[in-house]
Short mmCIF file of C-alpha atoms (C1' of nucleotides) in Angstrom, two decimals:
data_model
loop_
_atom_site.label_atom_id
_atom_site.label_comp_id
_atom_site.label_asym_id
_atom_site.label_seq_id
_atom_site.Cartn_x
_atom_site.Cartn_y
_atom_site.Cartn_z
CA MET A 23 2.64 4.35 26.62
CA SER A 24 1.43 2.40 29.66
CA LYS A 25 4.69 0.52 29.79
CA SER A 26 4.30 -0.65 33.35
CA ALA A 27 0.55 -1.25 33.40
CA LYS A 28 -0.75 -4.80 33.46
CA ARG A 29 2.16 -6.44 35.29
CA PRO A 30 0.77 -9.87 36.13
CA GLN A 31 1.15 -10.91 39.80
CA LYS A 32 0.95 -14.61 39.19
CA THR A 33 3.83 -16.01 37.19
CA SER A 34 1.89 -16.80 34.02
CA GLN A 35 -1.26 -18.42 32.69
CA ARG A 36 -3.54 -15.52 33.33
CA ARG A 37 -6.22 -16.53 30.87
CA ASP A 38 -7.18 -12.87 30.48
CA LEU A 39 -5.55 -12.30 27.12
CA THR A 40 -8.18 -12.35 24.38
CA VAL A 41 -8.30 -11.66 20.67
CA GLU A 42 -10.35 -8.57 21.41
CA LYS A 43 -7.63 -7.17 23.67
CA ILE A 44 -4.97 -7.95 21.10
CA VAL A 45 -6.96 -6.22 18.37
CA GLU A 46 -7.52 -3.22 20.64
CA ALA A 47 -3.80 -3.03 21.40
CA SER A 48 -3.05 -3.21 17.68
CA LEU A 49 -5.36 -0.30 17.01
CA VAL A 50 -3.61 1.72 19.72
CA VAL A 51 -0.33 1.13 17.91
CA LEU A 52 -1.79 1.86 14.48
CA ARG A 53 -3.45 5.04 15.72
CA SER A 54 -0.14 6.85 16.03
CA SER A 55 2.06 5.13 13.51
CA ASP A 56 2.38 3.47 10.14
CA PRO A 57 2.03 -0.28 9.65
CA SER A 58 5.75 -0.87 10.23
CA ALA A 59 5.15 -0.13 13.91
CA LEU A 60 2.73 -3.03 14.16
CA THR A 61 5.15 -5.70 15.33
CA MET A 62 4.31 -8.75 17.37
CA ARG A 63 6.73 -7.59 20.03
CA ARG A 64 5.15 -4.13 20.19
CA VAL A 65 1.61 -5.46 20.43
CA ALA A 66 2.72 -7.92 23.07
CA GLU A 67 4.29 -5.13 25.08
CA GLU A 68 1.04 -3.18 24.83
CA CYS A 69 -0.76 -6.23 26.24
CA GLY A 70 1.82 -6.73 29.00
CA VAL A 71 2.65 -10.14 27.71
CA SER A 72 5.47 -11.91 25.88
CA ALA A 73 5.56 -11.79 22.09
CA MET A 74 4.82 -15.45 21.68
CA ALA A 75 1.62 -15.27 23.72
CA ILE A 76 0.02 -13.47 20.80
CA TYR A 77 0.45 -16.52 18.61
CA HIS A 78 -1.85 -18.43 20.86
CA HIS A 79 -4.75 -16.22 19.81
CA VAL A 80 -4.01 -15.31 16.19
CA ASP A 81 -2.42 -17.26 13.35
CA ASP A 82 0.12 -14.67 12.26
CA LYS A 83 0.75 -10.98 11.86
CA ASN A 84 -1.21 -10.80 8.64
CA GLN A 85 -4.35 -12.12 10.26
CA LEU A 86 -3.90 -9.79 13.21
CA ALA A 87 -3.63 -6.78 10.90
CA THR A 88 -6.71 -7.91 8.98
CA ARG A 89 -8.73 -8.28 12.16
CA ALA A 90 -7.72 -4.86 13.41
CA VAL A 91 -8.70 -3.11 10.21
CA ASP A 92 -11.88 -5.11 9.83
CA SER A 93 -13.01 -3.98 13.26
CA LEU A 94 -12.95 -0.38 12.00
CA PHE A 95 -15.20 -1.35 9.11
CA PHE A 96 -17.51 -3.07 11.55
CA SER A 97 -17.76 0.01 13.75
CA ALA A 98 -18.52 2.22 10.78
CA ALA A 99 -21.15 -0.12 9.37
CA ARG A 100 -22.95 -0.31 12.73
CA VAL A 101 -23.63 3.42 12.95
CA PRO A 102 -27.37 3.93 12.36
CA ARG A 103 -28.02 6.02 9.24
CA THR A 104 -30.99 8.35 9.10
CA GLU A 105 -30.58 9.82 5.60
CA GLU A 106 -33.72 9.31 3.52
CA LEU A 107 -32.20 9.06 0.05
CA TRP A 108 -29.98 6.08 -0.72
CA ARG A 109 -27.44 8.36 -2.37
CA ASP A 110 -27.05 10.61 0.67
CA ARG A 111 -26.96 7.60 2.97
CA LEU A 112 -24.23 5.93 0.91
CA ILE A 113 -22.10 9.05 0.67
CA ALA A 114 -22.44 9.80 4.38
CA PHE A 115 -21.41 6.26 5.22
CA LEU A 116 -18.40 6.38 2.90
CA GLU A 117 -17.23 9.68 4.31
CA ASP A 118 -17.50 8.33 7.85
CA LEU A 119 -15.64 5.16 6.95
CA ARG A 120 -12.93 7.11 5.18
CA ARG A 121 -12.53 9.38 8.20
CA ARG A 122 -12.18 6.44 10.57
CA LEU A 123 -9.46 4.91 8.41
CA LEU A 124 -7.61 8.21 8.19
CA ASP A 125 -7.89 8.70 11.96
CA THR A 126 -6.06 5.41 12.47
CA PRO A 127 -3.49 5.94 9.73
CA GLY A 128 -1.70 2.65 10.24
CA ALA A 129 -4.98 0.83 9.71
CA GLY A 130 -5.73 2.96 6.68
CA MET A 131 -2.45 1.97 5.11
CA ILE A 132 -3.02 -1.70 5.86
CA PHE A 133 -6.36 -1.45 4.07
CA VAL A 134 -4.52 0.03 1.10
CA ARG A 135 -1.85 -2.66 1.13
CA GLN A 136 -3.77 -5.85 1.64
CA ALA A 137 -7.19 -7.43 1.22
CA VAL A 138 -9.33 -7.16 4.34
CA ILE A 139 -11.96 -9.88 4.57
CA GLY A 140 -14.03 -10.16 7.72
CA PRO A 141 -17.38 -9.47 9.33
CA GLY A 142 -16.74 -5.73 9.04
CA THR A 143 -16.04 -5.65 5.33
CA ALA A 144 -18.90 -8.11 4.74
CA THR A 145 -21.33 -5.82 6.58
CA THR A 146 -19.91 -2.84 4.71
CA THR A 147 -20.44 -4.49 1.34
CA GLU A 148 -23.98 -5.47 2.32
CA LEU A 149 -24.66 -1.87 3.27
CA MET A 150 -23.25 -0.52 0.00
CA PHE A 151 -25.12 -3.08 -2.06
CA GLY A 152 -28.29 -2.23 -0.15
CA CYS A 153 -28.03 1.45 -1.05
CA LEU A 154 -27.24 0.77 -4.69
CA SER A 155 -29.99 -1.79 -4.93
CA GLU A 156 -32.44 0.68 -3.43
CA GLY A 157 -31.32 3.04 -6.19
CA GLY A 158 -32.78 0.57 -8.67
CA LEU A 159 -29.46 -0.49 -10.16
CA SER A 160 -29.06 -3.85 -11.88
CA GLY A 161 -26.72 -6.50 -10.49
CA ALA A 162 -24.07 -5.62 -13.07
CA ALA A 163 -24.33 -1.93 -12.25
CA ILE A 164 -24.09 -2.62 -8.53
CA ALA A 165 -20.87 -4.54 -9.07
CA GLU A 166 -19.45 -1.80 -11.30
CA ALA A 167 -20.38 0.96 -8.89
CA SER A 168 -19.08 -0.98 -5.94
CA ASP A 169 -15.73 -1.55 -7.62
CA ALA A 170 -15.40 2.07 -8.61
CA ILE A 171 -16.20 3.15 -5.05
CA THR A 172 -13.67 0.70 -3.61
CA MET A 173 -10.99 2.00 -5.96
CA LEU A 174 -11.74 5.56 -4.96
CA LEU A 175 -11.73 4.72 -1.27
CA ILE A 176 -8.38 2.95 -1.47
CA GLY A 177 -6.90 5.64 -3.70
CA SER A 178 -8.23 8.46 -1.57
CA ILE A 179 -6.75 7.03 1.59
CA ALA A 180 -3.42 6.26 -0.04
CA ASN A 181 -3.35 9.77 -1.47
CA ASP A 182 -4.10 11.44 1.85
CA LEU A 183 -1.76 9.30 3.93
CA THR A 184 1.26 9.21 1.65
CA ARG A 185 0.95 12.24 -0.65
CA PRO A 186 0.57 15.51 1.23
CA PRO A 187 -0.40 18.28 -1.23
CA GLN A 188 2.83 20.21 -0.63
CA ILE A 189 4.78 17.32 -2.09
CA ARG A 190 3.47 18.32 -5.49
CA GLU A 191 5.69 21.33 -5.67
CA GLU A 192 8.57 18.85 -5.76
CA LEU A 193 7.18 17.61 -9.06
CA GLY A 194 7.99 20.87 -10.79
CA LYS A 195 11.60 20.67 -9.65
CA GLN A 196 12.19 17.30 -11.32
CA LEU A 197 12.64 18.67 -14.81
CA ALA A 198 13.79 21.82 -16.60
CA HIS A 199 11.26 24.65 -16.54
CA GLU A 200 10.41 24.38 -20.23
CA GLU A 201 9.59 20.69 -19.96
CA THR A 202 6.60 21.12 -17.66
CA PRO A 203 4.89 24.34 -18.75
CA ILE A 204 1.31 23.21 -18.20
CA LEU A 205 2.13 21.68 -14.82
CA ARG A 206 3.74 24.93 -13.71
CA GLN A 207 0.88 27.00 -15.00
CA ASN A 208 -1.61 25.00 -12.92
CA MET A 209 0.55 24.26 -9.89
CA GLN A 210 -1.28 26.77 -7.74
CA SER A 211 -4.61 24.93 -8.10
CA TYR A 212 -2.86 21.57 -7.87
CA ALA A 213 -0.81 22.11 -4.71
CA ILE A 214 -3.89 22.97 -2.65
CA ARG A 215 -6.16 20.07 -1.90
CA ASP A 216 -8.94 19.12 0.44
CA GLY A 217 -8.93 15.34 0.42
CA SER A 218 -12.50 15.02 1.69
CA GLU A 219 -13.80 17.43 -0.91
CA ARG A 220 -11.96 15.61 -3.72
CA PHE A 221 -13.32 12.29 -2.51
CA ARG A 222 -16.88 13.58 -2.34
CA LEU A 223 -16.64 15.07 -5.82
CA ALA A 224 -15.30 11.90 -7.39
CA ILE A 225 -17.86 9.69 -5.67
CA GLY A 226 -20.60 11.97 -6.96
CA TRP A 227 -19.36 11.67 -10.53
CA ILE A 228 -19.15 7.91 -10.22
CA LEU A 229 -22.72 7.62 -8.94
CA ASP A 230 -24.03 9.96 -11.64
CA GLY A 231 -22.20 7.93 -14.25
CA VAL A 232 -23.30 4.50 -13.14
CA VAL A 233 -26.94 5.54 -12.73
CA GLN A 234 -27.00 7.09 -16.18
CA ALA A 235 -25.24 4.12 -17.80
CA ASP A 236 -27.61 1.67 -16.15
CA THR A 237 -30.68 3.68 -17.12
CA SER A 238 -29.74 3.73 -20.80
CA ARG A 239 -28.70 0.08 -20.60
CA SER A 240 -32.09 -1.06 -19.30
CA ARG A 241 -33.79 1.20 -21.85
CA ASN A 242 -32.01 -0.67 -24.65
CA THR A 243 -32.73 -4.10 -23.23
CA PRO A 244 -36.02 -3.78 -21.36
CA THR A 245 -37.15 -6.59 -19.09
CA MET B 24 18.70 -16.03 -11.33
CA SER B 25 22.09 -15.21 -12.89
CA LYS B 26 23.75 -15.97 -9.61
CA SER B 27 27.22 -16.45 -11.08
CA ALA B 28 27.11 -13.69 -13.72
CA LYS B 29 29.21 -10.57 -13.22
CA ARG B 30 31.97 -12.05 -11.09
CA PRO B 31 34.64 -9.33 -11.12
CA GLN B 32 38.15 -10.50 -12.01
CA LYS B 33 39.95 -7.65 -10.27
CA THR B 34 39.50 -7.64 -6.54
CA SER B 35 37.23 -4.57 -6.36
CA GLN B 36 36.82 -0.99 -7.52
CA ARG B 37 35.27 -1.78 -10.88
CA ARG B 38 33.65 1.60 -11.44
CA ASP B 39 31.01 -0.09 -13.60
CA LEU B 40 28.18 -0.05 -11.07
CA THR B 41 25.77 2.75 -11.92
CA VAL B 42 22.43 3.94 -10.66
CA GLU B 43 20.89 2.82 -13.92
CA LYS B 44 22.11 -0.74 -13.41
CA ILE B 45 20.87 -0.75 -9.84
CA VAL B 46 17.45 0.49 -10.94
CA GLU B 47 17.34 -2.13 -13.69
CA ALA B 48 18.24 -4.86 -11.18
CA SER B 49 15.52 -3.59 -8.86
CA LEU B 50 12.95 -3.84 -11.64
CA VAL B 51 14.04 -7.41 -12.33
CA VAL B 52 13.35 -8.24 -8.70
CA LEU B 53 10.04 -6.36 -8.64
CA ARG B 54 8.88 -8.00 -11.87
CA SER B 55 8.40 -11.36 -10.18
CA SER B 56 7.71 -10.47 -6.57
CA ASP B 57 6.13 -8.11 -4.13
CA PRO B 58 7.97 -5.17 -2.55
CA SER B 59 9.20 -7.29 0.35
CA ALA B 60 11.58 -9.00 -2.07
CA LEU B 61 13.27 -5.71 -2.83
CA THR B 62 16.09 -5.90 -0.31
CA MET B 63 19.47 -4.27 -0.56
CA ARG B 64 21.10 -7.67 -0.35
CA ARG B 65 18.93 -9.06 -3.15
CA VAL B 66 19.55 -6.11 -5.46
CA ALA B 67 23.25 -6.29 -4.70
CA GLU B 68 23.31 -9.96 -5.57
CA GLU B 69 21.55 -9.18 -8.86
CA CYS B 70 24.32 -6.65 -9.57
CA GLY B 71 27.06 -9.08 -8.57
CA VAL B 72 28.23 -6.78 -5.86
CA SER B 73 28.21 -6.52 -2.07
CA ALA B 74 25.15 -5.03 -0.36
CA MET B 75 26.99 -1.97 0.81
CA ALA B 76 28.12 -1.02 -2.67
CA ILE B 77 24.55 0.03 -3.43
CA TYR B 78 24.70 2.72 -0.77
CA HIS B 79 27.40 4.45 -2.76
CA HIS B 80 24.91 5.20 -5.52
CA VAL B 81 21.60 5.69 -3.72
CA ASP B 82 20.72 7.23 -0.37
CA ASP B 83 18.58 4.42 0.99
CA LYS B 84 16.08 1.77 0.07
CA ASN B 85 13.24 4.22 -0.12
CA GLN B 86 14.97 6.32 -2.74
CA LEU B 87 15.91 3.23 -4.70
CA ALA B 88 12.30 2.05 -4.77
CA THR B 89 11.14 5.50 -5.84
CA ARG B 90 13.64 5.62 -8.69
CA ALA B 91 12.67 2.18 -9.92
CA VAL B 92 8.95 2.98 -10.02
CA ASP B 93 9.53 6.42 -11.48
CA SER B 94 11.41 4.86 -14.38
CA LEU B 95 8.24 2.97 -15.34
CA PHE B 96 6.29 6.23 -15.41
CA PHE B 97 9.01 7.74 -17.57
CA SER B 98 8.85 4.89 -20.07
CA ALA B 99 5.07 5.15 -20.30
CA ALA B 100 5.11 8.92 -20.73
CA ARG B 101 7.65 8.70 -23.57
CA VAL B 102 5.47 6.54 -25.80
CA PRO B 103 4.29 8.72 -28.69
CA ARG B 104 0.50 9.08 -28.72
CA THR B 105 -1.37 9.38 -31.98
CA GLU B 106 -4.96 9.66 -30.75
CA GLU B 107 -6.63 12.79 -32.08
CA LEU B 108 -9.04 13.52 -29.24
CA TRP B 109 -7.59 14.48 -25.86
CA ARG B 110 -10.00 12.12 -24.13
CA ASP B 111 -8.93 9.08 -26.12
CA ARG B 112 -5.28 10.04 -25.77
CA LEU B 113 -5.57 10.39 -22.00
CA ILE B 114 -7.41 7.11 -21.56
CA ALA B 115 -5.00 5.22 -23.81
CA PHE B 116 -2.08 6.59 -21.83
CA LEU B 117 -3.63 5.69 -18.49
CA GLU B 118 -4.41 2.16 -19.62
CA ASP B 119 -0.83 1.72 -20.83
CA LEU B 120 0.60 3.10 -17.59
CA ARG B 121 -1.68 0.90 -15.53
CA ARG B 122 -0.66 -2.16 -17.53
CA ARG B 123 3.04 -1.42 -17.02
CA LEU B 124 2.59 -1.12 -13.28
CA LEU B 125 0.60 -4.36 -13.15
CA ASP B 126 3.23 -6.13 -15.25
CA THR B 127 5.83 -5.27 -12.62
CA PRO B 128 3.65 -6.00 -9.61
CA GLY B 129 6.26 -5.12 -7.02
CA ALA B 130 6.57 -1.67 -8.58
CA GLY B 131 2.80 -1.34 -8.74
CA MET B 132 2.54 -2.00 -5.04
CA ILE B 133 5.31 0.46 -4.24
CA PHE B 134 3.37 3.11 -6.17
CA VAL B 135 0.34 2.26 -4.05
CA ARG B 136 2.30 2.43 -0.80
CA GLN B 137 4.42 5.50 -1.17
CA ALA B 138 4.68 8.81 -3.00
CA VAL B 139 6.73 8.60 -6.17
CA ILE B 140 8.26 11.90 -7.18
CA GLY B 141 10.70 12.01 -10.07
CA PRO B 142 11.17 12.89 -13.72
CA GLY B 143 8.75 10.13 -14.71
CA THR B 144 5.85 11.25 -12.54
CA ALA B 145 6.55 14.87 -13.46
CA THR B 146 6.34 14.04 -17.17
CA THR B 147 3.22 11.98 -16.52
CA THR B 148 1.52 14.86 -14.73
CA GLU B 149 2.47 17.24 -17.52
CA LEU B 150 0.97 14.85 -20.04
CA MET B 151 -2.27 14.50 -18.07
CA PHE B 152 -2.55 18.23 -17.52
CA GLY B 153 -1.91 18.75 -21.23
CA CYS B 154 -4.82 16.54 -22.21
CA LEU B 155 -7.19 18.07 -19.66
CA SER B 156 -6.12 21.55 -20.63
CA GLU B 157 -6.71 20.75 -24.30
CA GLY B 158 -10.20 19.68 -23.21
CA GLY B 159 -10.81 23.28 -22.20
CA LEU B 160 -10.96 22.62 -18.46
CA SER B 161 -10.24 25.35 -15.94
CA GLY B 162 -7.28 25.12 -13.58
CA ALA B 163 -9.54 24.03 -10.74
CA ALA B 164 -11.17 21.36 -12.87
CA ILE B 165 -7.78 20.08 -14.05
CA ALA B 166 -6.69 19.64 -10.45
CA GLU B 167 -9.95 17.91 -9.52
CA ALA B 168 -9.85 15.58 -12.51
CA SER B 169 -6.19 14.83 -11.97
CA ASP B 170 -6.80 13.91 -8.34
CA ALA B 171 -9.75 11.70 -9.19
CA ILE B 172 -7.69 9.93 -11.86
CA THR B 173 -4.78 9.42 -9.44
CA MET B 174 -7.12 7.94 -6.85
CA LEU B 175 -8.60 5.57 -9.41
CA LEU B 176 -5.17 4.55 -10.70
CA ILE B 177 -3.89 3.79 -7.21
CA GLY B 178 -7.10 2.03 -6.20
CA SER B 179 -7.31 0.04 -9.40
CA ILE B 180 -3.77 -1.26 -9.03
CA ALA B 181 -4.21 -2.06 -5.36
CA ASN B 182 -7.46 -3.83 -6.17
CA ASP B 183 -5.97 -5.92 -8.96
CA LEU B 184 -2.76 -6.79 -7.12
CA THR B 185 -4.16 -7.59 -3.70
CA ARG B 186 -7.84 -8.46 -4.22
CA PRO B 187 -8.40 -11.22 -6.74
CA PRO B 188 -12.13 -11.43 -7.62
CA GLN B 189 -12.47 -14.94 -6.18
CA ILE B 190 -11.65 -13.57 -2.75
CA ARG B 191 -15.06 -11.97 -2.71
CA GLU B 192 -16.79 -15.25 -2.18
CA GLU B 193 -15.05 -15.31 1.20
CA LEU B 194 -17.04 -12.21 2.10
CA GLY B 195 -20.29 -14.13 2.11
CA LYS B 196 -18.87 -16.68 4.52
CA GLN B 197 -18.07 -14.07 7.18
CA LEU B 198 -21.60 -13.75 8.49
CA ALA B 199 -24.77 -15.76 8.84
CA HIS B 200 -26.74 -16.15 5.63
CA GLU B 201 -29.57 -13.89 6.71
CA GLU B 202 -27.20 -11.04 7.52
CA THR B 203 -26.00 -10.50 3.97
CA PRO B 204 -28.99 -11.13 1.71
CA ILE B 205 -28.27 -8.44 -0.87
CA LEU B 206 -24.60 -9.38 -1.05
CA ARG B 207 -25.51 -13.00 -1.66
CA GLN B 208 -28.10 -12.08 -4.24
CA ASN B 209 -25.53 -10.14 -6.26
CA MET B 210 -22.47 -12.28 -5.58
CA GLN B 211 -22.48 -13.75 -9.05
CA SER B 212 -22.02 -10.36 -10.73
CA TYR B 213 -19.61 -9.26 -8.02
CA ALA B 214 -17.23 -12.23 -8.03
CA ILE B 215 -16.47 -11.82 -11.72
CA ARG B 216 -14.36 -8.84 -12.59
CA ASP B 217 -12.26 -7.51 -15.43
CA GLY B 218 -9.98 -4.98 -13.80
CA SER B 219 -9.19 -3.15 -17.04
CA GLU B 220 -12.85 -2.85 -17.91
CA ARG B 221 -13.74 -1.55 -14.46
CA PHE B 222 -10.92 0.98 -14.63
CA ARG B 223 -11.97 2.20 -18.07
CA LEU B 224 -15.59 2.56 -16.98
CA ALA B 225 -14.74 4.54 -13.87
CA ILE B 226 -12.33 6.83 -15.69
CA GLY B 227 -15.03 7.52 -18.25
CA TRP B 228 -17.52 8.50 -15.56
CA ILE B 229 -14.96 10.77 -13.93
CA LEU B 230 -14.17 12.56 -17.17
CA ASP B 231 -17.87 12.96 -18.02
CA GLY B 232 -18.49 14.32 -14.55
CA VAL B 233 -15.66 16.82 -14.44
CA VAL B 234 -16.37 18.14 -17.93
CA GLN B 235 -20.02 18.63 -17.11
CA ALA B 236 -19.30 20.25 -13.74
CA ASP B 237 -16.78 22.63 -15.28
CA THR B 238 -19.10 23.55 -18.13
CA SER B 239 -21.92 24.53 -15.81
CA ARG B 240 -19.44 26.28 -13.50
CA SER B 241 -18.09 28.52 -16.29
CA ARG B 242 -21.64 29.15 -17.49
CA ASN B 243 -22.48 30.60 -14.08
CA THR B 244 -19.34 32.72 -13.86
CA PRO B 245 -18.42 33.66 -17.43
CA THR B 246 -15.03 35.21 -18.16
"C1'" DA C 7 -4.44 -24.73 27.39
"C1'" DC C 8 -1.69 -20.88 27.86
"C1'" DC C 9 2.50 -18.61 28.26
"C1'" DT C 10 7.80 -17.96 28.22
"C1'" DG C 11 12.66 -17.49 26.45
"C1'" DA C 12 16.10 -18.83 23.38
"C1'" DA C 13 17.14 -19.28 18.79
"C1'" DC C 14 17.02 -18.90 13.53
"C1'" DA C 15 17.04 -16.63 9.38
"C1'" DC C 16 16.19 -12.62 7.84
"C1'" DC C 17 16.04 -7.09 7.46
"C1'" DG C 18 18.24 -1.75 6.79
"C1'" DT C 19 21.97 0.63 7.96
"C1'" DT C 20 26.55 2.17 10.35
"C1'" DC C 21 31.29 1.84 10.70
"C1'" DA C 22 36.05 0.81 10.11
"C1'" DA C 23 38.84 -0.89 6.79
"C1'" DG C 24 40.76 -1.96 2.35
"C1'" DT C 25 42.35 -0.41 -2.77
"C1'" DA D 5 36.06 7.36 -4.94
"C1'" DC D 6 34.42 2.94 -4.68
"C1'" DC D 7 33.82 -1.32 -2.58
"C1'" DT D 8 33.96 -4.97 1.33
"C1'" DG D 9 32.84 -7.49 5.72
"C1'" DA D 10 31.62 -7.36 10.35
"C1'" DA D 11 28.42 -5.71 13.42
"C1'" DC D 12 24.03 -3.63 15.51
"C1'" DA D 13 19.42 -3.35 16.40
"C1'" DC D 14 15.65 -4.83 14.68
"C1'" DC D 15 11.97 -8.25 12.35
"C1'" DG D 16 8.39 -12.85 12.07
"C1'" DT D 17 8.26 -17.23 13.42
"C1'" DT D 18 9.70 -22.08 15.27
"C1'" DC D 19 10.71 -24.90 18.99
"C1'" DA D 20 11.37 -26.86 23.43
"C1'" DA D 21 10.12 -26.00 27.84
"C1'" DG D 22 7.52 -24.60 31.79
"C1'" DT D 23 2.73 -24.38 34.67
#
DNA sequence: ACCTGAACACCGTTCAAGT
DNA sequence: ACCTGAACACCGTTCAAGT
């Protein structure tokens, strides 16, 4: 799209290419494709510039991908949250973040594939820690809960983006009928899935579990 | 490694290249590298054969990767389990499966990146469903638990393979000190992490949660 | 400082050809 | 049927060169 936009009049040296524009162009690419579409040449084209111009503003493709995904975290973490209870506030934030990553599937998959460290993920972690800390959890419990939530977020996005529910019917065809009786018996429940609902459920169980574990832990070793 | 093994005496047409050997060669590559090292040329070299010979036994790279990862699931699902309680049996299986995927990191990352459907994942699902069913869970609860477990497995592997705990200290450096007070306060607990322990904890919370939810659900709508 | 274009060493895959 | 080698259309990135 916009192939012939941005055709520079002057021969070169426009000084109007910025990291922000490059990140924005990357997100445009990632919005409609998987990470394989994020190529330096494609991003350059989107910016109306030669491929090598990109390298003057970012170190390499890896850093560019990280910056693009981190900007989504930053947007999500900046949304003001009005929920009273820390639990509701945390869950609402996580659902919003998850939705943003799914809406830009290429970015979602990059988050699944590689570590994303930046202002966005830092703010996100601060926000999560803030909620958990408000819930009265100990430092150890905050770390445990945070890790469990991260695992669920990554797994949920990977599941939604690469494993459509229908694919599960293929599972039953991999072996002889008598080898997967229980799978077949439950296939009907298994092949239908609302990713958001499954995510919300699992997060709820995790929070219940960590709160309960931390309560009994502090009861055994009181301060 | 083994660059000069398997040099065929007769000019060609050896008829000794099989899918099994190709899968085994792929696992050798994936054992010591990330998925980017799994190239048709590299696998072919490992088999002592030209790159195009591979295409006579598999459709494309994607199918080859799927087969390789699926074989790890198959191995894990074939291990006889002696644990009496379904819960212990399920957890022991999941920990073993997780370990196998981490021990072949390239395969672990492929599992994170793409759907793996084959005899191995079918057997794995049957095994999981069997445990959950033995636990008296309803079909809906089995599907919910199974999804939560899959998310945790994917997320746990992605976390361990792409996010070493030390990386977290980088998070604090992304923003001004006063912007991440709670993160900084808890960094010590957060930057230390035993992936296996975190996985076990989270799985426990999930199983507690789903059992409890299903119990109260069936109490409200008795058969 | 900022941008370009050619070039290098890779990819997956197709195709025509060999036995 | 099974395998090979050349070729195509891509990659990320380096390098020398332009303004």
